[in-house]
PDB file of C-alpha atoms and ligand atoms in Angstrom:
ATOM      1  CA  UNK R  27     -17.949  -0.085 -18.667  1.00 93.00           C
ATOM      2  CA  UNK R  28     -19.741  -3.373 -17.705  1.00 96.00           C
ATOM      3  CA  UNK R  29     -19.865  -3.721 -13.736  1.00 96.00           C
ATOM      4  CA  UNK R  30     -20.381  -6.776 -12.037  1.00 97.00           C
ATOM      5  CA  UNK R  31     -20.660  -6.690  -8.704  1.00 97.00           C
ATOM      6  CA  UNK R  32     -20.609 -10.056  -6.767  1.00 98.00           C
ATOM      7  CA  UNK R  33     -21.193 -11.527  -3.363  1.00 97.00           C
ATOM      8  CA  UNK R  34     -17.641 -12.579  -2.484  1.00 98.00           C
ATOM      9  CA  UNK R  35     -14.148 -13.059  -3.667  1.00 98.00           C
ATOM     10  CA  UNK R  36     -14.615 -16.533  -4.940  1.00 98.00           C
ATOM     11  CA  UNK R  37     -17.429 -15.503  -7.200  1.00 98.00           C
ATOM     12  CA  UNK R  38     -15.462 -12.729  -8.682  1.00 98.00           C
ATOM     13  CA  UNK R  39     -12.570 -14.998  -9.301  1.00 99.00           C
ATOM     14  CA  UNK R  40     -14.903 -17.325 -10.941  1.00 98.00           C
ATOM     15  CA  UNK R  41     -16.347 -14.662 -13.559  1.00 98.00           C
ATOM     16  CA  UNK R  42     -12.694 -13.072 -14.427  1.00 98.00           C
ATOM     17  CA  UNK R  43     -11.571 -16.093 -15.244  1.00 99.00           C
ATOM     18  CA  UNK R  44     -15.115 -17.349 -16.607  1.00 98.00           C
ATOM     19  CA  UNK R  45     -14.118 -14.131 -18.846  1.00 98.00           C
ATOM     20  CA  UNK R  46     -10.502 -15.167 -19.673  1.00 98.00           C
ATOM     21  CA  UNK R  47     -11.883 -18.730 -20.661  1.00 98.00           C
ATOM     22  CA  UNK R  48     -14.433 -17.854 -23.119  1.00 98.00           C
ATOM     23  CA  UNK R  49     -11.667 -15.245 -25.248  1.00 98.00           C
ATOM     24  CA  UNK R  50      -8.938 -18.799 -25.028  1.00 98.00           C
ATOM     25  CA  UNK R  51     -12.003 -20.878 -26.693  1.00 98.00           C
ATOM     26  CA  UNK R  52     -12.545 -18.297 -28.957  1.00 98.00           C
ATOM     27  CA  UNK R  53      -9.419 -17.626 -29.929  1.00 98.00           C
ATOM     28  CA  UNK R  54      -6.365 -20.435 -28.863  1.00 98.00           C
ATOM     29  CA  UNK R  55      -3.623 -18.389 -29.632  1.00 98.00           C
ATOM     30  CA  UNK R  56      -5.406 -15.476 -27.392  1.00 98.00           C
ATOM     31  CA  UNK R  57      -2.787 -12.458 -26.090  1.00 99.00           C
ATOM     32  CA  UNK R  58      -3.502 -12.619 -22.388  1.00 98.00           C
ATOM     33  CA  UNK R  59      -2.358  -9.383 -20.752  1.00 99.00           C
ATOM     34  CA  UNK R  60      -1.249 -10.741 -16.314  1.00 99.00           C
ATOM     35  CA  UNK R  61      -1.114  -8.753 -13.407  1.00 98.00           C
ATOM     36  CA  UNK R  62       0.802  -9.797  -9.985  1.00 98.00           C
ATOM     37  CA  UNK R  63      -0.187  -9.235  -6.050  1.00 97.00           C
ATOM     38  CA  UNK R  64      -3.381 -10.350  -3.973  1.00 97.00           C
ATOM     39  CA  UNK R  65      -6.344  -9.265  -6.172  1.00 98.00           C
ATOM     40  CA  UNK R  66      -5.656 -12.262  -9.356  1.00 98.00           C
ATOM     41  CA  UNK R  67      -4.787 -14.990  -7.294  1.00 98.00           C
ATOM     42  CA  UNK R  68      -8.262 -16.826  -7.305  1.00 98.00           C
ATOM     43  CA  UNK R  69      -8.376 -15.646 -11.093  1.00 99.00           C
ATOM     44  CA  UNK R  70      -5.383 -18.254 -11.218  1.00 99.00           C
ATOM     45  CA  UNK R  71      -6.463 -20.602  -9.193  1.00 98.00           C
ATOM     46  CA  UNK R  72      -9.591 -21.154 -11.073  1.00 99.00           C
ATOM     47  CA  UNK R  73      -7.657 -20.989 -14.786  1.00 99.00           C
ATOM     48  CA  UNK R  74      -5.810 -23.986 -13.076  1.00 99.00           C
ATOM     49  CA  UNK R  75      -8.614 -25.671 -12.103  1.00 98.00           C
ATOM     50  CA  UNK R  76     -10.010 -25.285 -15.505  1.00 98.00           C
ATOM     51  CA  UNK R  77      -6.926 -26.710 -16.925  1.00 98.00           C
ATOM     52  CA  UNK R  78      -6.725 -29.619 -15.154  1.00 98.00           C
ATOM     53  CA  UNK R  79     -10.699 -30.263 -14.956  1.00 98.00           C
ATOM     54  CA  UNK R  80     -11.969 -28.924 -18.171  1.00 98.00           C
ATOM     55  CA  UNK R  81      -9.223 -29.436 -20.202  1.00 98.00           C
ATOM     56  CA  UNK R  82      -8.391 -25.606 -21.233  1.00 98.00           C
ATOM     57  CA  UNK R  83      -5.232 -25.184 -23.468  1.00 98.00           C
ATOM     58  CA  UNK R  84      -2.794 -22.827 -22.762  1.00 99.00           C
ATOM     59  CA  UNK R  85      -0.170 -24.353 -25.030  1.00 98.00           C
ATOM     60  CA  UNK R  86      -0.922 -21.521 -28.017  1.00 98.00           C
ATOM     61  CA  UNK R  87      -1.712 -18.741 -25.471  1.00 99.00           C
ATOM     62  CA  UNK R  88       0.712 -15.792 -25.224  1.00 98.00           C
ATOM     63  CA  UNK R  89       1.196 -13.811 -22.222  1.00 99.00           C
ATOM     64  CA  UNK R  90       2.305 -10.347 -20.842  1.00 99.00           C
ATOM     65  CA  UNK R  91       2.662  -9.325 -17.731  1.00 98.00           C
ATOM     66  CA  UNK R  92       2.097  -5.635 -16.926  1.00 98.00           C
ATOM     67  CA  UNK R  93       4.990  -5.084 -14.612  1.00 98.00           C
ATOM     68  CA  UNK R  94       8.308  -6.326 -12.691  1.00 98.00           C
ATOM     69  CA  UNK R  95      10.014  -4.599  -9.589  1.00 98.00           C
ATOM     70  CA  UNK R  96      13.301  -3.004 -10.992  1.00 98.00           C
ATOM     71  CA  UNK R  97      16.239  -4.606  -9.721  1.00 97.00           C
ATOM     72  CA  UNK R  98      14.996  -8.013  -8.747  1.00 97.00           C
ATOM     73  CA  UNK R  99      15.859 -10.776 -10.692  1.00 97.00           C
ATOM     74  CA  UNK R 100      13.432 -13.500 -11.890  1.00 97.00           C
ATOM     75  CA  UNK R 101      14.766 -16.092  -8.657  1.00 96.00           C
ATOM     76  CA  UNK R 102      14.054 -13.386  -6.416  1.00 96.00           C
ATOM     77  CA  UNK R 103      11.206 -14.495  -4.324  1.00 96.00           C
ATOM     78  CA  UNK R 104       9.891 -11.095  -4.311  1.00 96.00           C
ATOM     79  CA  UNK R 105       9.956 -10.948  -7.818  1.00 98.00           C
ATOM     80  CA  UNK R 106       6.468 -10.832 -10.220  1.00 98.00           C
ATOM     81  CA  UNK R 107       8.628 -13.531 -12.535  1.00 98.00           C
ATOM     82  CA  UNK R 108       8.399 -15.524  -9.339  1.00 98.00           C
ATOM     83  CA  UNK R 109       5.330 -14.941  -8.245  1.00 98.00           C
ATOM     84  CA  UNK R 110       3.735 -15.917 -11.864  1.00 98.00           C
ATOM     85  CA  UNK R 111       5.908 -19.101 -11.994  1.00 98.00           C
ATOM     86  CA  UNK R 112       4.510 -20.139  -8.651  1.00 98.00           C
ATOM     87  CA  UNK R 113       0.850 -19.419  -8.439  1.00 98.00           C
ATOM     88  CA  UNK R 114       0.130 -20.133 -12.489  1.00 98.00           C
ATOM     89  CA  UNK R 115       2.769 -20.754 -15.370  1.00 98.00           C
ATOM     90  CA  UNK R 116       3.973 -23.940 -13.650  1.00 98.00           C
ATOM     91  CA  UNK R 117       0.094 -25.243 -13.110  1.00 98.00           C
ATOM     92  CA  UNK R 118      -0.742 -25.357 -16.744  1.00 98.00           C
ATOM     93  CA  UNK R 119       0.428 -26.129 -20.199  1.00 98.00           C
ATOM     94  CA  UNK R 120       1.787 -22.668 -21.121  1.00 98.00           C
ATOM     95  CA  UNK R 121       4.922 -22.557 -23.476  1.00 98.00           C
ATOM     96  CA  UNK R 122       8.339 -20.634 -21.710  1.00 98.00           C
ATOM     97  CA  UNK R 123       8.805 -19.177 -25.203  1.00 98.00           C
ATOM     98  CA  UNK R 124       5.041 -17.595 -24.981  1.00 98.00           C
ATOM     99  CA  UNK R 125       5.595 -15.704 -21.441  1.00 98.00           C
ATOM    100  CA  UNK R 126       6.702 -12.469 -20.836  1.00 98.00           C
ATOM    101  CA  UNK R 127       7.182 -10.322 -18.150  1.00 98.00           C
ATOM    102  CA  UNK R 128       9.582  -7.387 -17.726  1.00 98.00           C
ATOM    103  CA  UNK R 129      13.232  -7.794 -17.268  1.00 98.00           C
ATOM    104  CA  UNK R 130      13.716  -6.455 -14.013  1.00 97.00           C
ATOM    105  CA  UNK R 131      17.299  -6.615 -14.536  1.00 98.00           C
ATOM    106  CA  UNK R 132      17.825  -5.189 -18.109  1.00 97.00           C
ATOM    107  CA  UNK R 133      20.850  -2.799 -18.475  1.00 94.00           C
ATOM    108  CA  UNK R 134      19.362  -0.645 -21.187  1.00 98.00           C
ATOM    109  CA  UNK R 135      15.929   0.105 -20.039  1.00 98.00           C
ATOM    110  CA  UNK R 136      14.901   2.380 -22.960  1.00 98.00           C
ATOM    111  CA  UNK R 137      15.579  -0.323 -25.551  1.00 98.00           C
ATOM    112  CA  UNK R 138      13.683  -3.064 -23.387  1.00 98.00           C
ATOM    113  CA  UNK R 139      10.926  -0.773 -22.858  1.00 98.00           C
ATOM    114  CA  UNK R 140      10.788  -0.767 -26.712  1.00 98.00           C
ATOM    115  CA  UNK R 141      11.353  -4.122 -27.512  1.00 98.00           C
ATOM    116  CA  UNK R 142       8.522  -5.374 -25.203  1.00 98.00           C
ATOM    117  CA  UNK R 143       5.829  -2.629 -26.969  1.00 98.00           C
ATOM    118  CA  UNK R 144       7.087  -4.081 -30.605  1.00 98.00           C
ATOM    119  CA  UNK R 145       6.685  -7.705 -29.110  1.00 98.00           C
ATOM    120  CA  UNK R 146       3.136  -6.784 -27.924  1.00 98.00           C
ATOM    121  CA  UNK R 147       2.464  -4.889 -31.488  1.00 98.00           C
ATOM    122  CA  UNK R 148       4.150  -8.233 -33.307  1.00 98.00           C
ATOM    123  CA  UNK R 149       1.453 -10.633 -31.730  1.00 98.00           C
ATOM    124  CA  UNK R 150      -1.273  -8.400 -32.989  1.00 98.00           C
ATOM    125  CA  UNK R 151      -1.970  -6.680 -29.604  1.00 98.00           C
ATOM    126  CA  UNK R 152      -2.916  -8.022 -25.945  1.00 98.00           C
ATOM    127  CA  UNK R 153      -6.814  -9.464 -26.600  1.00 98.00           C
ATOM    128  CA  UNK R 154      -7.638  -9.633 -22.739  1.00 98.00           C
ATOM    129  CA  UNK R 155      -5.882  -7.838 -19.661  1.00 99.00           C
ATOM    130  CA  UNK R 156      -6.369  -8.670 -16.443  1.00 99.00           C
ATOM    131  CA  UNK R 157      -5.923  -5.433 -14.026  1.00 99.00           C
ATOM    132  CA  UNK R 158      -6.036  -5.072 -10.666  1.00 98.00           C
ATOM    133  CA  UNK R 159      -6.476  -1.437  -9.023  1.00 98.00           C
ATOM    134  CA  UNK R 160      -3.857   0.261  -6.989  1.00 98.00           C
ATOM    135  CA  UNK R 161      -5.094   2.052  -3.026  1.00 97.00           C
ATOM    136  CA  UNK R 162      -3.985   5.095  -5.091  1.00 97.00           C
ATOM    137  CA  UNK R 163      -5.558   4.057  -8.131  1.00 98.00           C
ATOM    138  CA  UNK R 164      -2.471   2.766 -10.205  1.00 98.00           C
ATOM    139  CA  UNK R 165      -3.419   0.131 -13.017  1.00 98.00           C
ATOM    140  CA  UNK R 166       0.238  -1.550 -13.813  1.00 98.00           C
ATOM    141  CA  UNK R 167       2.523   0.780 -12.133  1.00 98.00           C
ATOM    142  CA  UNK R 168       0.868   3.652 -13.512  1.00 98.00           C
ATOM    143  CA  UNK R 169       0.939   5.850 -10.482  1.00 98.00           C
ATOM    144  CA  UNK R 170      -1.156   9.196  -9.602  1.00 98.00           C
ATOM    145  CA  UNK R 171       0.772  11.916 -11.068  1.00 97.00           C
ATOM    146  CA  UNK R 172       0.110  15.123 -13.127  1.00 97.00           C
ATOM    147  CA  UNK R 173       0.857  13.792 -16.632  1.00 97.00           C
ATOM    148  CA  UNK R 174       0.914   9.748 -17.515  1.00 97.00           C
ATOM    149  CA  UNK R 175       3.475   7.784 -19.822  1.00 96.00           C
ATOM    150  CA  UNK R 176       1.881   6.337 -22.495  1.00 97.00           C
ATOM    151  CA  UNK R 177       4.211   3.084 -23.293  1.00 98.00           C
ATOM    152  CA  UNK R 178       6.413   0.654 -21.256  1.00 98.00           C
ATOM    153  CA  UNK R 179       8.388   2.759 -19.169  1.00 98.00           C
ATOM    154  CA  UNK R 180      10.800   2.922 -15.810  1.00 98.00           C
ATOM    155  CA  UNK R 181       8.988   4.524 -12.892  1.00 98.00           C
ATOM    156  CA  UNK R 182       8.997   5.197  -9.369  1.00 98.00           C
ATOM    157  CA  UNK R 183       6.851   3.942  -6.809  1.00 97.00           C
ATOM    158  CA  UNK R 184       4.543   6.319  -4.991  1.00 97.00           C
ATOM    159  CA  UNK R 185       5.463   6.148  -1.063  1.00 96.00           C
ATOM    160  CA  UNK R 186       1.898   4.633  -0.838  1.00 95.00           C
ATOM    161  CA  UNK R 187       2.265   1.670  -2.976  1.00 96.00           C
ATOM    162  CA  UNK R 188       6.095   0.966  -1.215  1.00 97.00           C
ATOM    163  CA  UNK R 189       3.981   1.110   1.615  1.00 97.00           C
ATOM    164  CA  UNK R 190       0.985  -1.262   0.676  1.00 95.00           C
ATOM    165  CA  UNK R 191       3.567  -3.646  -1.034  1.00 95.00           C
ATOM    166  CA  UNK R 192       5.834  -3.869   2.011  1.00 96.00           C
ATOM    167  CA  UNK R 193       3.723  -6.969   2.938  1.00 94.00           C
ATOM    168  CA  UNK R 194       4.882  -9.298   0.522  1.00 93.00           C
ATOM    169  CA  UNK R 195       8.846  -8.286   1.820  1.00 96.00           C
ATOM    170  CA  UNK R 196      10.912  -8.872   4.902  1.00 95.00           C
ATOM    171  CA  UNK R 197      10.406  -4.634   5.880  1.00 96.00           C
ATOM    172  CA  UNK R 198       9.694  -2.013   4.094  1.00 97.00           C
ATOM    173  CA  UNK R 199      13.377  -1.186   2.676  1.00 96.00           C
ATOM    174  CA  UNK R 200      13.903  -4.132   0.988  1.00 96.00           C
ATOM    175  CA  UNK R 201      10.613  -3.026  -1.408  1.00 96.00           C
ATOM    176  CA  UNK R 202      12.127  -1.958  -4.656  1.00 97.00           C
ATOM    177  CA  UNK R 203      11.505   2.244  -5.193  1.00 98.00           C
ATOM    178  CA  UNK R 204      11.205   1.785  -8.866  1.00 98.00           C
ATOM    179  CA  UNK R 205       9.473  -0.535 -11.305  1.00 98.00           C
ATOM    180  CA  UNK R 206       9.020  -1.352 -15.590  1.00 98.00           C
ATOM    181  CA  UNK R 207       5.553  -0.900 -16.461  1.00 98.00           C
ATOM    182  CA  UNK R 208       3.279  -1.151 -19.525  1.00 98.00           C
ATOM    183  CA  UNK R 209       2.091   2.294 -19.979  1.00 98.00           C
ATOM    184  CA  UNK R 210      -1.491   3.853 -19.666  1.00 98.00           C
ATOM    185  CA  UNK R 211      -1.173   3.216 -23.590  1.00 98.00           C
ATOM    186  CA  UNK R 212      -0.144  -0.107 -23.414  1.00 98.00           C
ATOM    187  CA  UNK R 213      -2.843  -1.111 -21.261  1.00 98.00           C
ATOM    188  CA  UNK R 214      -5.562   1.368 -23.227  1.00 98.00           C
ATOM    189  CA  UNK R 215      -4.970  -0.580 -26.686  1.00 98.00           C
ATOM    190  CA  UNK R 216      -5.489  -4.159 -25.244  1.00 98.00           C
ATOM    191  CA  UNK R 217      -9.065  -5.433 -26.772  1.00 98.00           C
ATOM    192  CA  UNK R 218     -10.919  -5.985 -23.555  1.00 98.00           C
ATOM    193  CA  UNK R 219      -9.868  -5.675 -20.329  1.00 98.00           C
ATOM    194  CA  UNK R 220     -10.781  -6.571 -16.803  1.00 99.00           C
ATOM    195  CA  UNK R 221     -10.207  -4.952 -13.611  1.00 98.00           C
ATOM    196  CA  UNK R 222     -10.777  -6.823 -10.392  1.00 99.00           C
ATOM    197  CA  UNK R 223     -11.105  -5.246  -6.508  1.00 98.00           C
ATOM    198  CA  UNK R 224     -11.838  -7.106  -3.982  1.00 98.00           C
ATOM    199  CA  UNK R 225     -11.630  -6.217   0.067  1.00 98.00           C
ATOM    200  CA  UNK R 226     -12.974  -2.944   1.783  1.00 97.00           C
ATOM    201  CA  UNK R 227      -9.315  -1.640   1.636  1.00 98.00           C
ATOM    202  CA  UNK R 228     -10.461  -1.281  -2.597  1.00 98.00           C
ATOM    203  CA  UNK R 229     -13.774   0.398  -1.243  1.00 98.00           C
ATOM    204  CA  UNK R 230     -12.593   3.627  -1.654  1.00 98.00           C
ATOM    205  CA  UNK R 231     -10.654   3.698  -4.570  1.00 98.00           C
ATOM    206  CA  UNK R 232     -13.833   2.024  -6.580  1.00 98.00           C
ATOM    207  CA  UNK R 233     -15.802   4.813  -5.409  1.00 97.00           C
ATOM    208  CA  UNK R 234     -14.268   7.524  -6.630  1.00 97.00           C
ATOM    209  CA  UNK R 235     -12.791   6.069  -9.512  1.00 97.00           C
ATOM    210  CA  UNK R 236     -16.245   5.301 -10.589  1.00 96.00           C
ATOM    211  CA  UNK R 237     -18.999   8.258  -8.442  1.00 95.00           C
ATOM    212  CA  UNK R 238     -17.364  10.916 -10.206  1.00 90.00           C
ATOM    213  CA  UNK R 239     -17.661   9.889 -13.936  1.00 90.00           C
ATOM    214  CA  UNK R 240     -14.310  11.472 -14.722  1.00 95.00           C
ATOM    215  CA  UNK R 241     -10.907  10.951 -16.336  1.00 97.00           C
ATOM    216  CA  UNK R 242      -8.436  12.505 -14.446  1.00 98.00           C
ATOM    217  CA  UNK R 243      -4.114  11.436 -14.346  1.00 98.00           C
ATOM    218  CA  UNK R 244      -5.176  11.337 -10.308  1.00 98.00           C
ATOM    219  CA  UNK R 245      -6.505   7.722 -10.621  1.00 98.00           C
ATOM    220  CA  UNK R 246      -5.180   6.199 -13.606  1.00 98.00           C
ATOM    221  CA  UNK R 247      -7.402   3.247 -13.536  1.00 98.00           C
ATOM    222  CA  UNK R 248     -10.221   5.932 -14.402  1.00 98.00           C
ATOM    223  CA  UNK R 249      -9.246   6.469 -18.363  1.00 98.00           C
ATOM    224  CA  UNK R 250     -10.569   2.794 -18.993  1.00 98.00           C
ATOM    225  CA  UNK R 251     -13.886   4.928 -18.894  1.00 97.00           C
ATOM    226  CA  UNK R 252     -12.299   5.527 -22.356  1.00 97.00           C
ATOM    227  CA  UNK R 253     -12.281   2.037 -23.405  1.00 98.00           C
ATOM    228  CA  UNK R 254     -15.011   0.289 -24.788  1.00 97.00           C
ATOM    229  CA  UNK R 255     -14.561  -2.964 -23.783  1.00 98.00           C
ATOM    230  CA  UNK R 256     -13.893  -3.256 -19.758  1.00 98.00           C
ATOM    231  CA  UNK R 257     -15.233  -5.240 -17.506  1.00 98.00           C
ATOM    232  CA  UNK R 258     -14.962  -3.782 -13.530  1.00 98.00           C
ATOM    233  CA  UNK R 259     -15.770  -6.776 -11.611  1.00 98.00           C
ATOM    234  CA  UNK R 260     -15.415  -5.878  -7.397  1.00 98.00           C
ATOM    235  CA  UNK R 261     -16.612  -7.884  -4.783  1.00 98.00           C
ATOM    236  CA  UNK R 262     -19.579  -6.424  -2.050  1.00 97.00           C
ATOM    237  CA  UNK R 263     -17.055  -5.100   0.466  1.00 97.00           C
ATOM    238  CA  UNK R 264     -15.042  -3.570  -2.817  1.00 98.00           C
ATOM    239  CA  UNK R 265     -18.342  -2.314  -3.938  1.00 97.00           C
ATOM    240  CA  UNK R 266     -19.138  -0.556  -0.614  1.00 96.00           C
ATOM    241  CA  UNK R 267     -18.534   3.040  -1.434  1.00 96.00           C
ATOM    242  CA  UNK R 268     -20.321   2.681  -4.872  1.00 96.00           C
ATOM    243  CA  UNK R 269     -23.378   5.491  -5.302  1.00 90.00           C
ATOM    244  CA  UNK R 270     -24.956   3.921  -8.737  1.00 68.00           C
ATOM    245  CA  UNK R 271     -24.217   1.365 -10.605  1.00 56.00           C
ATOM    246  CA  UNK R 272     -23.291   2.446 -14.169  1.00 52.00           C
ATOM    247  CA  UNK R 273     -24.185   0.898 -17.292  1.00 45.00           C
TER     248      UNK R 273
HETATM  249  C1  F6R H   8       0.459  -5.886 -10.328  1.00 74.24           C
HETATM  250  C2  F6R H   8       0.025  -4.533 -10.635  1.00 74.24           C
HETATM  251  C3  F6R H   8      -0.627  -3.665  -9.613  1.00 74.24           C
HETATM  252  C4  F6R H   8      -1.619  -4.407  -8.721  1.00 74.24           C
HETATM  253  C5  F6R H   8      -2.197  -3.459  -7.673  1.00 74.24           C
HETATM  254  C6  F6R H   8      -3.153  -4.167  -6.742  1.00 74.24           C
HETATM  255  O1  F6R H   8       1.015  -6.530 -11.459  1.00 74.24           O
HETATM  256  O2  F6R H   8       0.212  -4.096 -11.733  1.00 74.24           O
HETATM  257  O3  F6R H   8      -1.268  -2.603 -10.255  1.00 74.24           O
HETATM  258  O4  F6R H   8      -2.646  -4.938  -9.505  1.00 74.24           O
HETATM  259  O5  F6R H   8      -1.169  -2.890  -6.927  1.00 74.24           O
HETATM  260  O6  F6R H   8      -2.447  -5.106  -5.987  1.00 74.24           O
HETATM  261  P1  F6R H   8      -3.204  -6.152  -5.064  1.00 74.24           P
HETATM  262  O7  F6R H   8      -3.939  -7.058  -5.976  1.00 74.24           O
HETATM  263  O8  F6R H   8      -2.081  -6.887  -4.343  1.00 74.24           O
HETATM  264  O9  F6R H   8      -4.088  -5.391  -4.160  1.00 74.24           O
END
């Protein structure tokens, strides 16, 4: 696990994208794994920028978003196929064909669930995912619990993460209880992945996700220690409960 540790938000946005950038160069038709909420919005905002500055193609790139609120339908402002359309798909050259996200709305869950793993498998595999990390340590939807689903799945939110979410809605019963997610195994066979944290409210998490040196189904995010190719990158406030750095 590579950490980078940086002096502010902006800087960290800079390097995960900086990140996402050099795998699209390498390789056009690149499987870009997306998250939603707070943490990858300067990630997108700089991928823009580097569109419309630099000139970086998105019109081979394929994308997959982690996760969608169950129930909401893509026009639902609330909704992660909303939230993508507005603060990145509609900046840059991306093909509609070459994005997907979770059907919020599907009416046979298991068979979407398995669809969207063959699509993944189909394209070869996700080459980069972009992750952010949970109060509670989720990664996707992936909450805390005693055993973990390995693919795409339906869960249900933790009462934490209804909580921390109610932000983005009107009040806090209007915040969908369940939600589809790409699986701890889903996200595990993606070729490198990045996790971002920024904010003291992350401090916390980062810490004992990454003090203790352990795997355990009580902070999801911590079995990327089992991947080989992850890059942590949290900002000095996100950073402020970390002991050592690790290599
Ligand atoms: C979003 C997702 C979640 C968020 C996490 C952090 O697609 O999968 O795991 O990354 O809840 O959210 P923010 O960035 O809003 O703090």
């Amino acid at each position: 696990m590579n950490l980078i540790i940086t002096d502010n938000y902006n800087e960290l946005s800079k390097k995960s994208a900086e990140l996402i950038k050099e795998q699209i160069i390498h390789k056009p038709n690149t499987v870009l794994g997306l998250a939603t909420g707070s943490s990858p919005i300067g990630t997108y905002k700089e991928l823009i920028r580097m569109h419309k500055e630099e000139g970086l193609d998105f019109s081979k790139v394929i994308t997959f978003n982690l996760d969608e609120y169950y129930g909401l339908s893509p026009e639902n402002e609330q909704s992660y196929h909303y939230f993508m359309y507005n603060n990145f798909f509609k900046y840059v050259n991306i093909k509609p064909e070459n994005i997907h996200i979770p059907d919020g709305k599907t009416k046979n869950v298991a068979k979407f669930c398995s669809k969207y793993e063959n699509d993944i498998a189909e394209y070869g595999g996700i080459d980069i995912q972009l992750l952010g990390i949970g109060e509670n340590g989720h990664i996707g939807f992936n909450e805390p619990d005693s055993a973990l689903d390995v693919p795409t799945h339906l869960t249900n939110l933790t009462k934490n993460t209804i909580e921390v979410n109610a932000r983005f809605f009107k009040s806090i019963n209007e915040v969908p209880k369940k939600a589809v997610t790409m699986g701890l195994g889903t996200i595990m066979r993606s070729k490198q992945i990045i996790l971002i944290a920024n904010g003291d409210k992350k401090a916390d998490i980062i810490g004992k996700m990454i003090n203790n040196n352990v795997v355990t189904t009580n902070i999801p995010a911590s079995f990327l220690f089992l991947h080989r190719n992850v890059a942590v990158i949290v900002d000095k406030e996100a950073a402020g409960n970390l002991k050592q750095q690790i290599a």
